[in-house]
Tab-separated table of C-alpha atoms and ligand atoms in Angstrom:
chain	number	residue	atom	x	y	z
M	28	MET	CA	-14.279	60.855	142.085
M	29	VAL	CA	-12.270	64.062	141.626
M	30	GLN	CA	-10.078	64.647	144.634
M	31	LYS	CA	-9.106	68.238	145.395
M	32	GLU	CA	-6.095	69.235	147.423
M	33	ARG	CA	-4.389	72.580	147.908
M	34	GLN	CA	-0.589	72.656	147.849
M	35	GLY	CA	0.259	76.313	148.345
M	36	GLY	CA	-0.988	78.199	145.296
M	37	VAL	CA	-1.602	74.972	143.356
M	38	LEU	CA	-4.930	73.173	143.207
M	39	LEU	CA	-4.147	69.497	142.706
M	40	LEU	CA	-7.023	67.654	141.035
M	41	THR	CA	-6.878	63.864	140.948
M	42	LEU	CA	-9.219	61.763	138.834
M	43	ASN	CA	-10.024	59.214	141.462
M	44	ARG	CA	-11.640	55.995	140.218
M	45	PRO	CA	-8.508	53.854	140.204
M	46	GLU	CA	-10.524	50.605	140.164
M	47	ARG	CA	-11.807	51.630	136.688
M	48	LEU	CA	-8.619	53.264	135.408
M	49	ASN	CA	-10.233	56.651	136.152
M	50	ALA	CA	-12.714	56.110	133.325
M	51	LEU	CA	-14.963	59.123	132.864
M	52	THR	CA	-18.609	59.089	133.922
M	53	GLY	CA	-21.162	61.889	133.990
M	54	GLU	CA	-20.449	62.290	137.668
M	55	VAL	CA	-16.674	62.566	137.195
M	56	LEU	CA	-17.144	65.148	134.434
M	57	GLU	CA	-19.550	67.141	136.588
M	58	GLU	CA	-17.085	67.136	139.496
M	59	LEU	CA	-14.194	68.079	137.241
M	60	TRP	CA	-16.184	70.979	135.788
M	61	ALA	CA	-17.138	72.184	139.294
M	62	ALA	CA	-13.507	71.959	140.469
M	63	LEU	CA	-12.384	74.072	137.508
M	64	GLN	CA	-14.986	76.724	138.373
M	65	GLU	CA	-13.692	76.686	141.938
M	66	ALA	CA	-10.135	77.189	140.674
M	67	ASN	CA	-11.287	80.195	138.647
M	68	GLN	CA	-13.079	81.780	141.584
M	69	ASP	CA	-10.404	81.248	144.225
M	70	GLN	CA	-7.841	84.065	143.971
M	71	GLU	CA	-5.407	82.028	146.070
M	72	VAL	CA	-5.261	79.316	143.381
M	73	ARG	CA	-2.602	80.373	140.871
M	74	ALA	CA	-2.139	77.067	138.982
M	75	VAL	CA	-3.981	73.768	138.555
M	76	LEU	CA	-2.366	70.344	138.365
M	77	LEU	CA	-4.406	67.430	136.967
M	78	THR	CA	-3.399	63.798	137.416
M	79	GLY	CA	-4.912	60.340	137.931
M	80	ALA	CA	-5.023	58.042	140.959
M	81	GLY	CA	-3.604	54.524	140.760
M	82	ARG	CA	-1.987	53.060	137.666
M	83	ALA	CA	-3.850	55.073	134.979
M	84	PHE	CA	-4.385	58.688	134.046
M	85	SER	CA	-7.781	57.986	132.453
M	86	ALA	CA	-9.198	55.288	130.150
M	87	GLY	CA	-11.615	57.822	128.648
M	88	GLN	CA	-15.356	57.366	128.628
M	89	ASP	CA	-16.471	54.622	131.027
M	90	LEU	CA	-17.721	52.067	128.550
M	91	THR	CA	-19.785	50.291	131.190
M	92	GLU	CA	-21.875	53.470	131.401
M	93	PHE	CA	-23.234	52.629	127.953
M	94	GLY	CA	-26.005	50.249	129.012
M	95	GLU	CA	-28.124	47.947	126.939
M	96	GLU	CA	-30.010	50.851	125.437
M	97	LYS	CA	-28.690	53.020	122.635
M	98	PRO	CA	-26.278	55.496	124.257
M	99	ASP	CA	-27.270	59.136	124.310
M	100	TYR	CA	-24.110	60.385	122.640
M	101	GLU	CA	-25.377	63.922	122.279
M	102	ALA	CA	-25.913	64.278	126.022
M	103	HIS	CA	-22.512	62.697	126.670
M	104	LEU	CA	-20.870	65.070	124.269
M	105	ARG	CA	-22.521	68.088	125.852
M	106	ARG	CA	-21.097	67.015	129.204
M	107	TYR	CA	-17.631	66.620	127.692
M	108	ASN	CA	-17.854	69.884	125.807
M	109	ARG	CA	-18.665	71.799	128.959
M	110	VAL	CA	-15.503	70.472	130.622
M	111	VAL	CA	-13.376	71.128	127.557
M	112	GLU	CA	-14.661	74.708	127.254
M	113	ALA	CA	-13.770	75.129	130.937
M	114	LEU	CA	-10.260	73.746	130.358
M	115	SER	CA	-9.609	75.885	127.305
M	116	ARG	CA	-10.760	79.018	129.163
M	117	LEU	CA	-9.302	78.153	132.556
M	118	GLU	CA	-8.122	81.363	134.190
M	119	LYS	CA	-5.056	79.676	135.695
M	120	PRO	CA	-2.228	77.762	133.996
M	121	LEU	CA	-2.848	74.006	133.814
M	122	VAL	CA	-0.159	71.361	134.316
M	123	VAL	CA	-1.081	67.754	133.515
M	124	ALA	CA	0.817	64.811	135.000
M	125	VAL	CA	0.078	61.670	132.976
M	126	ASN	CA	0.821	58.857	135.378
M	127	GLY	CA	-0.288	55.879	133.235
M	128	PRO	CA	-2.528	55.041	130.273
M	129	ALA	CA	-4.403	58.008	128.786
M	130	ALA	CA	-6.970	56.799	126.238
M	131	GLY	CA	-9.819	58.345	124.253
M	132	ALA	CA	-11.248	61.371	126.024
M	133	GLY	CA	-8.696	60.714	128.792
M	134	MET	CA	-5.953	61.493	126.281
M	135	SER	CA	-7.915	64.532	125.079
M	136	LEU	CA	-8.090	65.910	128.625
M	137	ALA	CA	-4.342	65.417	129.025
M	138	LEU	CA	-3.624	67.403	125.862
M	139	TRP	CA	-5.340	70.474	127.312
M	140	GLY	CA	-2.474	70.950	129.766
M	141	ASP	CA	-0.440	74.084	129.121
M	142	TYR	CA	2.474	71.960	130.342
M	143	ARG	CA	2.294	68.169	130.042
M	144	MET	CA	4.544	65.774	131.896
M	145	ALA	CA	4.411	61.973	131.692
M	146	ALA	CA	5.720	59.141	133.824
M	147	ASP	CA	8.118	56.862	131.959
M	148	GLY	CA	5.534	54.060	132.003
M	149	ALA	CA	2.622	56.198	130.729
M	150	SER	CA	0.951	55.493	127.391
M	151	PHE	CA	-1.297	57.362	124.987
M	152	SER	CA	-3.952	55.952	122.664
M	153	THR	CA	-6.620	57.867	120.792
M	154	ALA	CA	-8.860	54.761	121.030
M	155	PHE	CA	-11.973	56.340	119.501
M	156	VAL	CA	-12.074	54.424	116.205
M	157	ARG	CA	-11.465	51.149	118.006
M	158	ILE	CA	-15.038	51.453	119.273
M	159	GLY	CA	-16.382	53.039	116.100
M	160	LEU	CA	-16.379	56.627	117.361
M	161	VAL	CA	-14.764	59.839	116.179
M	162	PRO	CA	-12.332	61.974	118.205
M	163	ASP	CA	-13.922	64.245	120.782
M	164	SER	CA	-13.146	66.489	123.737
M	165	GLY	CA	-11.057	68.699	121.468
M	166	MET	CA	-8.819	65.904	120.146
M	167	SER	CA	-9.579	66.777	116.498
M	168	PHE	CA	-8.632	70.388	117.278
M	169	LEU	CA	-5.478	69.851	119.329
M	170	LEU	CA	-3.896	66.740	117.836
M	171	PRO	CA	-3.159	68.063	114.305
M	172	ARG	CA	-1.878	71.288	115.854
M	173	LEU	CA	0.489	69.398	118.134
M	174	VAL	CA	1.746	66.669	115.815
M	175	GLY	CA	0.773	67.777	112.268
M	176	LEU	CA	-1.966	66.439	110.032
M	177	ALA	CA	-0.191	63.314	108.758
M	178	LYS	CA	0.682	62.043	112.236
M	179	ALA	CA	-2.770	62.943	113.543
M	180	GLN	CA	-4.295	60.860	110.742
M	181	GLU	CA	-2.133	57.900	111.732
M	182	LEU	CA	-2.839	58.240	115.453
M	183	LEU	CA	-6.575	58.638	114.901
M	184	LEU	CA	-7.066	55.966	112.229
M	185	LEU	CA	-4.755	53.243	113.519
M	186	SER	CA	-4.805	54.168	117.208
M	187	PRO	CA	-1.397	52.799	118.157
M	188	ARG	CA	-0.516	52.776	121.840
M	189	LEU	CA	2.312	55.299	122.190
M	190	SER	CA	4.890	55.072	124.929
M	191	ALA	CA	5.775	58.161	126.943
M	192	GLU	CA	9.043	58.475	124.982
M	193	GLU	CA	7.170	58.344	121.670
M	194	ALA	CA	4.729	60.954	122.973
M	195	LEU	CA	7.698	63.147	123.914
M	196	ALA	CA	9.267	62.775	120.468
M	197	LEU	CA	5.967	63.815	118.879
M	198	GLY	CA	5.490	66.830	121.134
M	199	LEU	CA	2.433	65.419	122.904
M	200	VAL	CA	4.216	65.923	126.223
M	201	HIS	CA	6.970	68.307	127.251
M	202	ARG	CA	8.884	66.035	129.597
M	203	VAL	CA	9.109	62.401	130.717
M	204	VAL	CA	10.265	61.566	134.240
M	205	PRO	CA	10.578	58.382	136.307
M	206	ALA	CA	7.142	57.370	137.635
M	207	GLU	CA	8.158	57.806	141.266
M	208	LYS	CA	9.208	61.414	140.566
M	209	LEU	CA	6.183	62.434	138.489
M	210	LEU	CA	4.061	64.173	141.100
M	211	GLU	CA	7.029	65.920	142.700
M	212	GLU	CA	8.326	67.189	139.348
M	213	ALA	CA	4.894	68.207	138.048
M	214	LEU	CA	4.161	69.973	141.312
M	215	ALA	CA	7.460	71.857	141.019
M	216	VAL	CA	6.414	73.143	137.575
M	217	ALA	CA	2.926	74.014	138.861
M	218	GLN	CA	4.458	75.829	141.867
M	219	GLU	CA	6.723	77.779	139.541
M	220	LEU	CA	3.732	78.813	137.414
M	221	ALA	CA	1.804	79.629	140.606
M	222	GLN	CA	4.447	82.280	141.369
M	223	GLY	CA	4.087	83.804	137.929
M	224	PRO	CA	2.016	86.435	136.107
M	225	THR	CA	-1.251	84.461	135.910
M	226	ARG	CA	-3.026	86.758	133.478
M	227	ALA	CA	-0.084	86.775	131.056
M	228	TYR	CA	-0.091	82.935	131.043
M	229	VAL	CA	-3.797	82.725	130.315
M	230	LEU	CA	-3.670	85.371	127.591
M	231	THR	CA	-0.680	83.564	126.045
M	232	ARG	CA	-2.755	80.364	125.897
M	233	ARG	CA	-5.516	82.293	124.193
M	234	LEU	CA	-3.130	83.704	121.582
M	235	LEU	CA	-1.773	80.250	120.824
M	236	LEU	CA	-5.214	78.625	120.564
M	237	GLU	CA	-6.499	81.398	118.307
M	238	SER	CA	-3.358	81.668	116.156
M	239	HIS	CA	-4.264	78.917	113.704
M	240	ARG	CA	-7.501	80.462	112.572
M	241	LEU	CA	-6.175	83.998	112.217
M	242	SER	CA	-4.456	85.780	109.370
M	243	LEU	CA	-1.186	87.540	110.232
M	244	SER	CA	-2.904	90.899	110.520
M	245	GLU	CA	-5.648	89.429	112.730
M	246	ALA	CA	-3.011	87.747	114.937
M	247	LEU	CA	-1.128	91.031	115.244
M	248	ALA	CA	-4.359	92.813	116.157
M	249	LEU	CA	-5.205	90.233	118.822
M	250	GLU	CA	-1.644	90.407	120.213
M	251	ALA	CA	-2.034	94.182	120.495
M	252	VAL	CA	-5.375	93.899	122.298
M	253	LEU	CA	-4.156	91.238	124.733
M	254	GLN	CA	-0.837	93.018	125.246
M	255	GLY	CA	-2.909	96.035	126.234
M	256	GLU	CA	-4.730	93.873	128.758
M	257	ALA	CA	-1.520	92.327	130.115
M	258	GLY	CA	0.040	95.788	130.241
M	259	ARG	CA	-2.684	96.956	132.605
M	260	THR	CA	-1.930	94.231	135.192
M	261	SER	CA	-0.027	95.010	138.355
M	262	ASP	CA	2.131	91.948	137.568
M	263	HIS	CA	3.429	93.787	134.505
M	264	GLU	CA	4.234	96.838	136.634
M	265	GLU	CA	5.969	94.605	139.155
M	266	GLY	CA	7.929	92.782	136.424
M	267	VAL	CA	9.330	96.027	135.062
M	268	ARG	CA	10.003	97.428	138.560
M	269	ALA	CA	11.839	94.233	139.551
M	270	PHE	CA	13.909	94.349	136.368
M	271	ARG	CA	14.942	97.924	137.074
M	272	GLU	CA	15.743	97.139	140.694
M	273	LYS	CA	17.699	94.020	139.633
M	274	ARG	CA	15.690	91.643	141.863
M	275	PRO	CA	13.347	88.715	141.194
M	276	PRO	CA	9.725	89.815	140.619
M	277	ARG	CA	7.021	89.117	143.192
M	278	PHE	CA	4.001	88.496	141.008
M	279	GLN	CA	0.597	88.526	142.686
M	280	GLY	CA	-1.501	87.091	139.867
M	281	ARG	CA	-3.279	90.400	139.329
E	319	T3D	O1	-20.408	59.370	125.193
E	319	T3D	C1	-19.861	59.950	124.278
E	319	T3D	O2	-20.024	61.116	124.017
E	319	T3D	C2	-18.786	59.251	123.616
E	319	T3D	C3	-17.546	59.630	124.272
E	319	T3D	C4	-16.440	58.953	124.074
E	319	T3D	C5	-15.202	59.375	124.683
E	319	T3D	C6	-14.193	58.266	124.765
E	319	T3D	O3	-13.336	58.355	125.583
E	319	T3D	S1	-14.349	56.943	123.714
E	319	T3D	C7	-12.952	55.941	124.161
E	319	T3D	C8	-13.245	55.125	125.405
E	319	T3D	N1	-12.047	54.486	125.903
E	319	T3D	C9	-11.557	53.391	125.368
E	319	T3D	O4	-12.064	52.860	124.408
E	319	T3D	C10	-10.312	52.835	126.004
E	319	T3D	C11	-10.517	51.374	126.371
E	319	T3D	N2	-9.432	50.903	127.203
E	319	T3D	C12	-8.206	50.659	126.719
E	319	T3D	O5	-7.861	50.867	125.589
E	319	T3D	C13	-7.238	50.056	127.700
E	319	T3D	O6	-7.967	49.476	128.762
E	319	T3D	C14	-6.225	51.073	128.296
E	319	T3D	C15	-5.229	51.488	127.185
E	319	T3D	C16	-6.904	52.298	128.861
E	319	T3D	C17	-5.450	50.392	129.458
E	319	T3D	O7	-4.961	49.144	129.007
E	319	T3D	P1	-4.388	48.108	130.094
E	319	T3D	O8	-3.838	46.956	129.288
E	319	T3D	O9	-3.452	48.811	130.983
E	319	T3D	O10	-5.658	47.659	130.964
E	319	T3D	P2	-6.839	46.701	130.530
E	319	T3D	O11	-6.489	45.304	130.926
E	319	T3D	O12	-7.193	46.912	129.088
E	319	T3D	O13	-8.026	47.235	131.417
E	319	T3D	C18	-8.075	46.993	132.813
E	319	T3D	C19	-9.505	47.022	133.259
E	319	T3D	O14	-10.080	48.295	133.020
E	319	T3D	C20	-10.368	46.024	132.437
E	319	T3D	O15	-11.380	45.540	133.289
E	319	T3D	P3	-11.314	44.054	133.904
E	319	T3D	O16	-11.229	43.125	132.725
E	319	T3D	O17	-10.073	44.054	134.737
E	319	T3D	O18	-12.586	43.936	134.690
E	319	T3D	C21	-10.982	46.926	131.419
E	319	T3D	O19	-12.191	46.425	130.886
E	319	T3D	C22	-11.260	48.174	132.229
E	319	T3D	N3	-11.363	49.357	131.365
E	319	T3D	C23	-10.429	49.847	130.562
E	319	T3D	N4	-10.890	50.887	129.910
E	319	T3D	C24	-12.148	51.077	130.314
E	319	T3D	C25	-12.458	50.092	131.249
E	319	T3D	N5	-13.672	50.007	131.823
E	319	T3D	C26	-14.587	50.920	131.450
E	319	T3D	N6	-14.351	51.891	130.546
E	319	T3D	C27	-13.165	52.016	129.968
E	319	T3D	N7	-12.930	53.016	129.102
């Protein structure tokens, strides 16, 4: 369901239910959560790359999982929230490679990437209102921050299917590449991040996620605290040493 593969310092995670467009079930979410914990615990993993198998990234919640009985949305949401908390606090940088349609919670997962790349044939649809639901998995948090309130309203209320190019123009993804190059290019970015100062990346994500709810003085205070933390890493020492010695740094992720 979630395939794990190590490529050097990168943990490649593939949502692997191609016959169902990688739609999300309780089992998939459980496996994804466990894989993220594994990434946190393994010091050799310095970046995570998330993609989908087959022609889709993820169609969101598997709608066939809602049986005849009234769905237990609260339980579903708890399962999603656990994964989203894990993504937002992941201790490694996350690259997402959107290889095809990303809909509903599938699109939400994609937006949690610190760096998001899409294949030229990929598409994005919020999808929630089309089945009478509200945005979840952090979509209501991330979307207005990424595209602004007016565009978020349009994407959430009308749920158009955006092409990869439209997603790029809106800032939903950072880069669009030909489908056959997607994994190679996304892996190259993940490998680059895997050579970098891991702690500084993660603390940068935290500053950006927190920035919108903080006043200027609170943001400055948090920057000072996290700069203190980054400043105590051996990667910072190495960065400065390498600069002085006029050579590329050899960061260890510590
Ligand atoms: O539990 C809770 O807490 C609630 C949580 C909700 C989170 C959510 O994610 S809600 C949103 C759920 N997702 C959707 O509503 C998306 C529905 N799917 C689509 O909009 C489209 O299928 C796609 C844009 C993803 C792809 O379109 P396309 O044209 O490439 O493929 P298709 O022809 O629509 O679908 C192909 C097959 O996949 C089809 O099955 P069939 O007819 O070949 O047997 C289709 O039914 C199936 N499929 C697509 N999406 C889902 C799905 N099966 C189960 N669950 C899906 N989400």
